Coordinates of C-alpha atoms and ligand atoms in Angstrom, one line a residue:
M183 CA -101.5 -173.9 -55.6
F184 CA -102.4 -175.7 -52.4
R185 CA -105.9 -176.8 -52.0
L186 CA -107.3 -176.0 -48.6
L187 CA -110.3 -177.6 -47.0
P188 CA -112.8 -174.8 -46.6
L189 CA -112.4 -173.9 -43.0
V190 CA -116.0 -173.0 -42.8
L191 CA -116.5 -176.8 -42.5
L192 CA -114.9 -176.8 -39.2
V193 CA -117.3 -174.2 -37.9
A194 CA -120.4 -175.3 -39.7
C195 CA -120.6 -178.8 -38.3
A196 CA -122.5 -178.4 -35.1
S197 CA -121.7 -181.3 -32.8
E198 CA -124.4 -183.9 -32.3
G199 CA -122.9 -186.2 -29.7
L200 CA -119.3 -186.1 -30.9
P201 CA -117.0 -183.8 -29.0
P202 CA -116.7 -180.4 -30.7
T203 CA -113.6 -179.7 -32.7
P204 CA -111.9 -176.6 -31.3
P205 CA -112.1 -173.6 -33.6
P206 CA -108.9 -172.8 -35.5
V207 CA -106.7 -169.9 -34.5
D208 CA -104.8 -169.2 -37.6
G209 CA -106.3 -172.4 -39.0
A210 CA -105.3 -172.0 -42.6
A211 CA -101.6 -171.6 -42.0
I212 CA -101.4 -174.4 -39.5
F213 CA -103.5 -176.7 -41.6
E214 CA -101.3 -176.2 -44.6
L215 CA -98.2 -176.8 -42.7
G216 CA -99.6 -180.0 -41.2
Q217 CA -100.7 -181.1 -44.7
M218 CA -97.1 -180.6 -46.0
L219 CA -95.7 -182.5 -43.0
F220 CA -98.1 -185.4 -43.3
F221 CA -97.0 -186.0 -46.9
E222 CA -93.3 -185.2 -46.3
R223 CA -90.9 -188.0 -46.8
E224 CA -88.1 -185.8 -45.4
L225 CA -89.5 -186.8 -41.9
S226 CA -88.1 -190.3 -42.4
G227 CA -84.5 -191.2 -42.0
N228 CA -84.1 -192.6 -45.5
R229 CA -86.4 -189.9 -47.1
N230 CA -88.6 -192.7 -48.4
V231 CA -91.7 -192.8 -46.2
A232 CA -94.2 -190.2 -45.1
C233 CA -97.2 -190.5 -42.7
A234 CA -99.3 -190.6 -45.9
T235 CA -97.4 -193.6 -47.2
C236 CA -99.3 -195.8 -44.8
H237 CA -102.2 -193.6 -43.9
V238 CA -103.4 -193.1 -47.5
P239 CA -106.2 -190.5 -47.7
F240 CA -107.7 -192.2 -50.8
L241 CA -107.8 -195.5 -48.9
S242 CA -109.7 -194.1 -46.0
T243 CA -106.6 -193.0 -44.1
T244 CA -105.3 -196.6 -43.8
E245 CA -104.0 -199.2 -46.2
P246 CA -105.6 -202.5 -47.3
L247 CA -102.6 -204.6 -46.0
A248 CA -103.2 -206.9 -43.1
L249 CA -99.9 -205.8 -41.6
S250 CA -98.2 -202.6 -42.5
I251 CA -94.8 -202.4 -44.2
G252 CA -92.0 -200.3 -42.9
Q253 CA -88.4 -199.5 -44.0
G254 CA -87.4 -201.9 -46.7
G255 CA -90.8 -201.8 -48.3
E256 CA -91.7 -199.9 -51.5
G257 CA -94.6 -198.1 -53.0
T258 CA -97.9 -196.9 -51.5
G259 CA -101.3 -198.5 -50.8
P260 CA -102.2 -201.8 -52.6
T261 CA -99.1 -201.5 -54.8
R262 CA -96.9 -201.5 -51.7
A263 CA -94.4 -204.4 -51.7
R264 CA -92.7 -206.1 -48.9
G265 CA -88.9 -206.1 -48.7
E266 CA -86.8 -208.3 -46.4
G267 CA -87.8 -207.9 -42.8
S268 CA -90.1 -205.0 -43.5
I269 CA -93.4 -206.4 -42.1
L270 CA -94.6 -204.5 -39.1
P271 CA -96.4 -206.2 -36.2
R272 CA -99.7 -204.4 -36.6
H273 CA -102.4 -203.3 -39.0
T274 CA -102.4 -199.5 -39.8
S275 CA -105.2 -197.7 -37.9
D276 CA -107.5 -195.3 -39.7
L277 CA -107.4 -191.7 -38.5
F278 CA -111.1 -190.8 -38.3
H279 CA -112.3 -189.0 -35.2
R280 CA -109.1 -189.4 -33.3
G281 CA -108.9 -185.8 -32.1
A282 CA -111.0 -186.6 -29.0
A283 CA -109.2 -189.9 -28.2
R284 CA -107.8 -190.3 -24.8
S285 CA -105.8 -193.3 -25.7
L286 CA -104.1 -194.2 -29.0
L287 CA -102.5 -197.1 -30.7
W288 CA -103.7 -200.7 -30.4
D289 CA -102.1 -201.1 -27.0
G290 CA -102.9 -197.6 -25.8
R291 CA -99.2 -196.8 -25.2
V292 CA -100.2 -193.2 -25.7
E293 CA -102.7 -192.3 -23.1
M294 CA -104.1 -189.2 -21.4
L295 CA -104.4 -189.8 -17.7
D296 CA -107.2 -188.3 -15.6
D297 CA -105.0 -185.4 -14.5
G298 CA -104.4 -184.4 -18.1
T299 CA -100.8 -185.6 -18.3
I300 CA -100.0 -187.8 -21.2
R301 CA -98.2 -191.1 -20.8
A302 CA -96.0 -192.3 -23.7
P303 CA -93.2 -194.8 -24.1
V304 CA -90.6 -192.0 -24.2
P305 CA -90.4 -188.7 -22.2
L306 CA -92.4 -186.1 -24.1
P307 CA -91.2 -182.6 -24.7
P308 CA -93.0 -179.9 -22.7
G309 CA -95.9 -178.4 -24.6
I310 CA -97.4 -181.6 -25.9
T311 CA -101.1 -181.4 -24.8
T312 CA -103.1 -184.0 -26.8
A313 CA -102.8 -187.7 -27.4
L314 CA -102.7 -187.1 -31.1
Q315 CA -99.7 -184.7 -30.8
A316 CA -97.9 -187.3 -28.6
Q317 CA -98.6 -190.1 -31.1
A318 CA -97.2 -188.1 -34.0
L319 CA -93.8 -188.1 -32.4
L320 CA -93.5 -191.8 -32.1
P321 CA -93.3 -193.0 -35.8
L322 CA -90.4 -190.6 -36.2
L323 CA -88.4 -192.5 -33.6
D324 CA -89.4 -196.0 -34.8
R325 CA -86.6 -197.5 -36.8
A326 CA -88.7 -200.0 -38.6
E327 CA -91.4 -197.4 -39.5
M328 CA -89.7 -194.1 -40.4
R329 CA -86.2 -193.7 -38.9
G330 CA -84.3 -196.5 -40.5
H331 CA -81.3 -198.5 -39.2
A332 CA -77.7 -197.5 -38.4
G333 CA -75.7 -197.3 -41.6
D334 CA -78.7 -196.8 -43.9
V335 CA -78.2 -194.4 -46.8
A336 CA -81.1 -192.2 -47.8
V337 CA -82.7 -192.5 -51.3
D338 CA -80.8 -189.5 -52.5
G339 CA -77.5 -191.0 -51.4
R340 CA -77.1 -188.8 -48.3
A341 CA -76.2 -190.5 -45.0
N342 CA -79.2 -191.2 -42.7
E343 CA -78.1 -189.0 -39.8
L344 CA -81.4 -189.7 -37.9
A345 CA -80.6 -193.5 -37.8
A346 CA -77.1 -192.8 -36.4
I347 CA -78.5 -191.3 -33.2
A348 CA -78.8 -193.7 -30.1
D349 CA -82.3 -194.9 -29.3
E350 CA -81.9 -193.4 -25.8
R351 CA -81.9 -189.9 -27.2
P352 CA -85.3 -189.3 -28.7
E353 CA -84.9 -185.5 -28.3
A354 CA -81.8 -185.6 -30.5
V355 CA -83.7 -187.4 -33.2
W356 CA -86.5 -184.8 -33.1
D357 CA -84.0 -181.9 -33.1
A358 CA -82.3 -183.4 -36.2
I359 CA -85.7 -183.7 -38.0
V360 CA -86.5 -180.0 -37.2
A361 CA -83.0 -179.1 -38.5
R362 CA -83.8 -180.9 -41.7
L363 CA -87.1 -179.1 -42.1
L364 CA -85.7 -175.6 -41.3
A365 CA -83.0 -176.1 -43.9
L366 CA -85.7 -175.9 -46.5
E367 CA -87.0 -172.5 -47.4
G368 CA -90.5 -173.8 -47.9
Y369 CA -90.7 -174.8 -44.3
Q370 CA -88.9 -171.7 -42.9
F371 CA -91.7 -169.4 -44.0
R372 CA -94.6 -171.9 -43.3
F373 CA -93.5 -172.4 -39.7
Q374 CA -93.0 -168.6 -39.4
I375 CA -96.6 -167.9 -40.6
A376 CA -98.2 -170.7 -38.6
F377 CA -96.2 -170.0 -35.4
P378 CA -95.0 -166.4 -35.5
D379 CA -92.1 -165.3 -33.3
Q380 CA -91.7 -168.8 -31.8
E381 CA -88.5 -170.9 -31.7
I382 CA -89.6 -173.9 -33.8
T383 CA -89.3 -177.3 -32.1
I384 CA -90.7 -180.7 -32.7
V385 CA -93.7 -179.7 -30.6
H386 CA -94.8 -177.4 -33.5
V387 CA -94.4 -180.3 -35.9
A388 CA -96.7 -182.4 -33.7
Q389 CA -99.2 -179.5 -33.3
A390 CA -99.4 -179.0 -37.0
L391 CA -99.9 -182.7 -37.7
D392 CA -102.6 -183.0 -35.0
F393 CA -104.4 -179.9 -36.4
F394 CA -104.3 -181.3 -40.0
E395 CA -105.6 -184.7 -38.9
R396 CA -108.4 -183.4 -36.7
S397 CA -109.4 -180.7 -39.2
L398 CA -109.7 -183.1 -42.1
W399 CA -110.9 -186.3 -40.5
D400 CA -112.9 -185.3 -37.3
P401 CA -115.7 -183.0 -38.1
Q402 CA -117.6 -185.0 -40.8
R403 CA -121.0 -186.3 -39.9
S404 CA -122.5 -189.6 -40.9
R405 CA -126.1 -190.4 -41.7
F406 CA -126.4 -191.9 -38.2
D407 CA -125.5 -188.4 -36.8
R408 CA -127.3 -186.2 -39.3
E409 CA -130.6 -188.0 -39.8
G410 CA -130.7 -190.7 -37.2
P411 CA -132.5 -194.1 -37.2
D412 CA -135.7 -192.5 -38.6
S413 CA -134.0 -192.3 -42.0
F414 CA -132.8 -196.0 -41.9
S415 CA -133.9 -198.8 -44.2
E416 CA -135.5 -201.8 -42.6
A417 CA -132.2 -203.7 -42.4
E418 CA -130.3 -200.7 -41.1
R419 CA -133.0 -200.2 -38.4
E420 CA -132.8 -203.9 -37.4
G421 CA -129.0 -203.7 -37.2
H422 CA -129.2 -200.5 -35.1
D423 CA -131.6 -202.1 -32.7
L424 CA -129.5 -205.3 -32.4
F425 CA -126.3 -203.2 -32.0
F426 CA -127.8 -201.3 -29.0
G427 CA -129.8 -204.3 -27.8
D428 CA -129.5 -208.0 -28.0
A429 CA -126.2 -208.1 -29.9
G430 CA -124.6 -206.2 -27.0
C431 CA -122.1 -204.3 -29.3
F432 CA -122.7 -201.1 -27.3
R433 CA -121.0 -202.6 -24.3
C434 CA -117.6 -201.9 -25.9
H435 CA -118.5 -199.8 -29.1
D436 CA -120.9 -197.3 -27.6
A437 CA -121.8 -194.0 -29.4
P438 CA -120.6 -191.4 -30.1
L439 CA -117.1 -192.7 -30.8
F440 CA -118.1 -196.3 -31.0
T441 CA -115.3 -197.3 -28.8
D442 CA -115.0 -197.4 -25.0
E443 CA -111.3 -196.7 -25.4
L444 CA -110.6 -199.7 -23.2
F445 CA -108.8 -202.9 -23.8
H446 CA -110.3 -206.4 -24.4
N447 CA -109.0 -209.8 -25.5
L448 CA -111.2 -211.2 -28.2
A449 CA -108.8 -214.1 -29.0
V450 CA -108.0 -212.8 -32.4
P451 CA -105.6 -215.1 -34.2
Q452 CA -102.0 -214.1 -33.7
I453 CA -100.4 -213.2 -37.1
G454 CA -97.1 -211.6 -38.0
P455 CA -93.7 -211.0 -36.5
G456 CA -95.1 -210.0 -33.1
K457 CA -93.7 -207.4 -30.7
R458 CA -91.8 -209.6 -28.3
D459 CA -90.7 -213.2 -28.7
G460 CA -92.8 -213.6 -31.8
L461 CA -96.0 -212.7 -30.1
D462 CA -98.1 -209.5 -29.8
E463 CA -99.4 -209.4 -26.2
G464 CA -101.1 -206.1 -26.7
R465 CA -101.9 -204.1 -23.6
A466 CA -99.7 -206.3 -21.3
L467 CA -96.7 -204.8 -23.1
V468 CA -97.7 -201.4 -21.6
T469 CA -98.9 -202.4 -18.2
G470 CA -96.8 -205.5 -17.5
D471 CA -99.9 -207.2 -16.1
P472 CA -100.4 -210.8 -17.3
A473 CA -104.2 -210.2 -17.0
D474 CA -103.8 -207.8 -19.9
R475 CA -102.2 -210.3 -22.3
F476 CA -103.7 -210.1 -25.8
R477 CA -106.0 -207.2 -24.9
F478 CA -106.3 -204.5 -27.6
R479 CA -107.9 -201.2 -27.7
T480 CA -111.5 -201.3 -29.0
P481 CA -111.4 -199.7 -32.4
S482 CA -113.9 -197.1 -33.4
L483 CA -116.5 -198.3 -35.9
R484 CA -117.0 -195.0 -37.7
N485 CA -116.3 -195.5 -41.4
V486 CA -115.5 -199.1 -40.6
H487 CA -116.8 -200.6 -43.8
L488 CA -114.2 -198.6 -45.7
T489 CA -111.2 -199.8 -43.7
A490 CA -110.8 -203.6 -44.3
P491 CA -109.0 -205.7 -43.3
Y492 CA -109.9 -205.8 -39.6
M493 CA -108.5 -206.2 -36.1
H494 CA -105.1 -205.3 -34.7
D495 CA -103.3 -207.6 -37.1
G496 CA -105.7 -207.5 -40.0
A497 CA -106.7 -211.2 -39.4
F498 CA -110.2 -210.8 -40.9
A499 CA -110.6 -209.7 -44.5
T500 CA -114.3 -208.8 -44.3
L501 CA -116.6 -206.9 -42.0
G502 CA -118.9 -209.9 -41.7
G503 CA -116.0 -212.0 -40.7
A504 CA -114.8 -209.6 -38.1
I505 CA -118.3 -209.5 -36.6
R506 CA -118.8 -213.3 -36.7
H507 CA -115.6 -213.7 -34.7
H508 CA -117.4 -211.9 -31.8
L509 CA -120.2 -214.4 -31.9
D510 CA -118.1 -217.4 -30.8
P511 CA -114.4 -216.5 -30.5
A512 CA -113.2 -220.0 -29.5
T513 CA -114.7 -221.7 -32.5
S514 CA -113.7 -218.8 -34.8
L515 CA -110.1 -219.1 -33.6
R516 CA -110.0 -222.9 -34.0
E517 CA -111.6 -222.7 -37.5
Y518 CA -109.8 -219.6 -38.7
D519 CA -109.3 -219.6 -42.5
P520 CA -105.7 -218.4 -43.3
E521 CA -106.7 -218.1 -47.0
Q522 CA -108.0 -214.6 -46.2
L523 CA -104.4 -213.5 -45.5
P524 CA -101.9 -212.5 -48.1
S525 CA -99.8 -215.5 -48.9
S526 CA -96.7 -213.9 -47.4
L527 CA -98.4 -213.9 -44.0
R528 CA -100.0 -217.3 -43.9
A529 CA -96.9 -218.9 -42.5
M530 CA -96.6 -216.2 -39.9
R531 CA -99.7 -217.4 -37.9
R532 CA -99.1 -218.6 -34.4
D533 CA -101.9 -221.1 -33.8
D534 CA -99.7 -222.8 -31.2
V535 CA -100.8 -220.1 -28.7
N536 CA -104.6 -220.4 -29.3
G537 CA -105.0 -222.0 -25.9
E538 CA -103.2 -219.0 -24.2
L539 CA -105.3 -216.6 -26.2
L540 CA -108.5 -218.1 -24.7
E541 CA -107.2 -218.0 -21.1
T542 CA -107.7 -214.2 -20.7
L543 CA -110.7 -213.9 -23.1
D544 CA -113.1 -211.0 -22.5
D545 CA -116.3 -212.6 -23.7
P546 CA -117.8 -210.4 -26.5
R547 CA -120.7 -212.7 -27.3
P548 CA -124.1 -211.3 -27.8
F549 CA -126.9 -211.8 -25.3
R550 CA -128.4 -214.4 -27.6
A551 CA -127.4 -216.3 -30.7
L552 CA -127.6 -214.2 -34.0
N553 CA -128.5 -215.7 -37.4
D554 CA -126.9 -214.8 -40.7
A555 CA -129.6 -212.2 -41.6
E556 CA -129.0 -210.5 -38.3
V557 CA -125.2 -210.3 -38.9
D558 CA -126.1 -208.8 -42.3
A559 CA -128.3 -206.3 -40.6
L560 CA -125.4 -205.3 -38.3
V561 CA -123.3 -204.7 -41.4
A562 CA -126.0 -202.6 -42.9
F563 CA -126.2 -200.5 -39.8
L564 CA -122.5 -200.0 -39.7
H565 CA -122.7 -198.5 -43.2
T566 CA -124.7 -195.6 -41.7
L567 CA -121.6 -194.6 -39.7
A568 CA -119.8 -193.5 -42.9
D569 CA -118.9 -189.9 -43.1
E570 CA -119.6 -187.6 -46.1
P571 CA -118.5 -189.5 -49.2
E572 CA -116.6 -186.7 -50.8
L573 CA -114.4 -186.4 -47.8
I574 CA -113.8 -190.1 -47.5
K575 CA -113.5 -191.5 -51.0
E576 CA -112.2 -188.6 -53.0
P577 CA -110.3 -186.5 -50.5
D578 CA -108.6 -184.5 -53.2
H579 CA -108.2 -181.5 -50.9
A580 CA -106.2 -183.7 -48.5
V581 CA -103.3 -184.2 -50.9
P582 CA -100.9 -181.4 -51.6
V583 CA -99.6 -181.0 -55.2
E584 CA -96.0 -180.9 -53.9
V585 CA -94.1 -180.7 -50.7
P586 CA -91.2 -178.3 -49.9
S587 CA -88.5 -181.0 -50.1
G588 CA -89.5 -181.8 -53.7
L589 CA -89.7 -185.5 -52.7
P590 CA -92.5 -187.6 -54.2
V591 CA -96.0 -187.0 -52.7
D592 CA -97.6 -190.3 -51.9
H593 CA -100.7 -190.6 -53.9
W594 CA -102.3 -194.0 -54.4
P595 CA -102.2 -195.7 -56.9
G596 CA -98.8 -194.1 -57.1
G597 CA -99.7 -192.0 -60.1
P598 CA -99.5 -188.2 -60.2
H599 CA -101.9 -185.9 -58.4
P600 CA -105.2 -185.7 -60.4
S601 CA -105.0 -182.0 -60.6
R602 CA -101.7 -182.1 -62.4
Ligands
HEC1223 C1 -94.8 -197.5 -42.0 C2 -96.3 -197.2 -41.9 C3 -96.7 -196.0 -41.0 C4 -96.2 -194.7 -41.0 C5 -95.1 -194.2 -41.9 C6 -97.0 -194.0 -40.1 N1 -97.9 -194.8 -39.5 FE1 -99.3 -194.2 -38.2 N2 -99.8 -196.1 -37.8 C7 -99.2 -197.2 -38.5 C8 -99.6 -198.5 -37.8 C9 -99.2 -199.8 -38.2 C10 -100.4 -198.1 -36.7 C11 -100.9 -199.0 -35.6 C12 -99.6 -199.2 -34.6 C13 -99.9 -199.7 -33.2 O1 -101.1 -199.5 -32.8 O2 -99.0 -200.1 -32.6 C14 -100.5 -196.6 -36.8 C15 -101.2 -195.8 -35.8 C16 -101.3 -194.5 -35.9 C17 -102.2 -193.7 -35.1 C18 -103.1 -194.2 -34.0 C19 -104.5 -194.3 -34.4 C20 -105.3 -195.1 -33.3 O3 -106.5 -195.2 -33.5 O4 -104.8 -195.5 -32.3 C21 -102.1 -192.4 -35.5 C22 -102.8 -191.1 -35.0 C23 -101.1 -192.3 -36.6 N3 -100.7 -193.6 -36.8 C24 -100.6 -191.2 -37.2 C25 -99.4 -191.2 -37.9 C26 -98.7 -190.0 -38.3 C27 -99.0 -188.6 -37.9 C28 -97.6 -190.4 -39.0 C29 -96.4 -189.6 -39.5 C30 -95.7 -188.8 -38.5 C31 -97.7 -191.8 -39.1 N4 -98.8 -192.3 -38.4 C32 -96.8 -192.6 -39.8 C33 -98.5 -197.2 -39.7 C34 -97.8 -196.0 -40.0
HEC1224 C1 -116.1 -207.0 -25.0 C2 -116.0 -205.9 -25.9 C3 -116.6 -205.9 -27.3 C4 -117.9 -206.2 -27.7 C5 -119.0 -206.6 -26.8 C6 -117.9 -206.1 -29.1 N1 -116.6 -205.7 -29.6 FE1 -116.1 -205.4 -31.5 N2 -114.2 -205.2 -31.0 C7 -113.7 -205.2 -29.7 C8 -112.3 -205.2 -29.7 C9 -111.4 -205.1 -28.5 C10 -111.9 -205.2 -31.0 C11 -110.4 -205.3 -31.6 C12 -109.8 -206.7 -31.2 C13 -108.4 -206.9 -31.7 O1 -108.0 -206.3 -32.7 O2 -107.8 -207.8 -31.2 C14 -113.1 -205.2 -31.8 C15 -113.2 -205.2 -33.2 C16 -114.3 -205.0 -33.9 C17 -114.4 -204.8 -35.3 C18 -113.2 -204.6 -36.3 C19 -112.9 -203.1 -36.4 C20 -111.6 -202.7 -37.0 O3 -111.5 -201.6 -37.4 O4 -110.7 -203.6 -37.0 C21 -115.7 -204.8 -35.7 C22 -116.3 -204.5 -37.1 C23 -116.5 -204.9 -34.5 N3 -115.6 -205.1 -33.4 C24 -117.9 -204.9 -34.4 C25 -118.6 -205.3 -33.3 C26 -120.0 -205.6 -33.3 C27 -120.9 -205.5 -34.5 C28 -120.3 -206.1 -32.1 C29 -121.6 -206.6 -31.6 C30 -122.0 -207.8 -32.2 C31 -119.1 -206.0 -31.2 N4 -118.1 -205.5 -32.0 C32 -119.0 -206.3 -29.9 C33 -114.5 -205.2 -28.5 C34 -115.8 -205.6 -28.5

């Protein structure tokens, strides 16, 4: 009934540069539980949004919207519509190769410190051991993303008891979510099999989601990993040599993860509702340091040609556009074409802060000027970072036929599961 990723995949993929994926313990049971939870709308206050609503497996684990849509929005993927006040401040990240990440989210507000402790915006329950586990607990608390607002009524007419809990009590929200899940028989036995003889808490929910995400989206290998530059076409080869040479991309996007996991200000146009006073100051929101204003975490470039639009706020619609911005950020910012944004966002551009954006610029310019053919070559090279196509474009095995709550399973383009 439930399609499982053959676990042999996890074991068979010998690591070539990427950190190894830990072997599963009772992998199948934890994977299946994580899969249910990832698609489970019961995790959201109003029972209307799952992780998969925004991280759509058939859309390369992200969504084609510049800025994501939270409570008040409807639908999944490109058919998702904006309701009043539902536009979130940031673009939805993809989830490829995040198991080894030491920091997560565009501002790195989830971060593993050198001593192995994890820093997050809220106190974490004991037992959280990875950045991915810690991250999974945050959308559950976020009112705009999943929890909903006080007084909300869930889609089935029941009161939203998660939204009624005070923001200062994250552990109470998590407990209430576990209570919801354990009220359903389908979860009682799945938790029991995955975590025998343990008292189930939100930590187990986080562990299962982490396991599902890293099992499915970490171990794949791209042509770059499997065959290397010897297999490349002329353009791919030229792009590769530029990337690791004159174009200087490797300074921030070095292999194997194609991110330095650090924060840089590229003076990307400010678009959307912002996080504070109508602006998104990125890393400075975490550190409080004005030098970190508008710095964002370097995104990984694995599978990047599948995850348009680009940057923390989806400002650039194409891969070429995102790369060209690096070549001369000041000019790109000044000449930015808002036509590449959905019409609803065009008026939400803050070009009045362009001067401030350039004050703390971390210059990403190549070591020498690049021509159009060289930008095309970089794009060609980035295509070699795509993982196995069947796992990226038609990840049928990622999507469960149904979830224990019986609520709809998000499946773009909103139709039924293809196996039905
Ligand atoms: C309403 C849409 C939405 C929902 C629901 C949602 N996410 Fe996200 N997710 C986002 C957005 C937007 C970001 C980027 C936010 C930021 O950086 O501040 C993100 C970021 C992430 C990241 C960080 C990736 C990175 O590279 O930093 C992970 C992991 C993730 N989400 C997993 C989940 C899981 C697991 C769930 C369910 C518990 C979930 N998300 C629910 C929209 C959503
Ligand atoms: C100084 C560090 C730095 C250098 C050098 C750099 N980048 Fe980036 N890159 C970033 C950061 C940071 C972002 C995200 C900026 C934001 O969202 O505000 C980014 C974003 C991107 C994106 C968008 C990815 C996505 O998922 O949104 C692409 C594509 C990209 N870079 C490619 C390149 C290429 C190709 C080069 C070489 C020509 C390069 N970068 C050089 C730091 C750098």
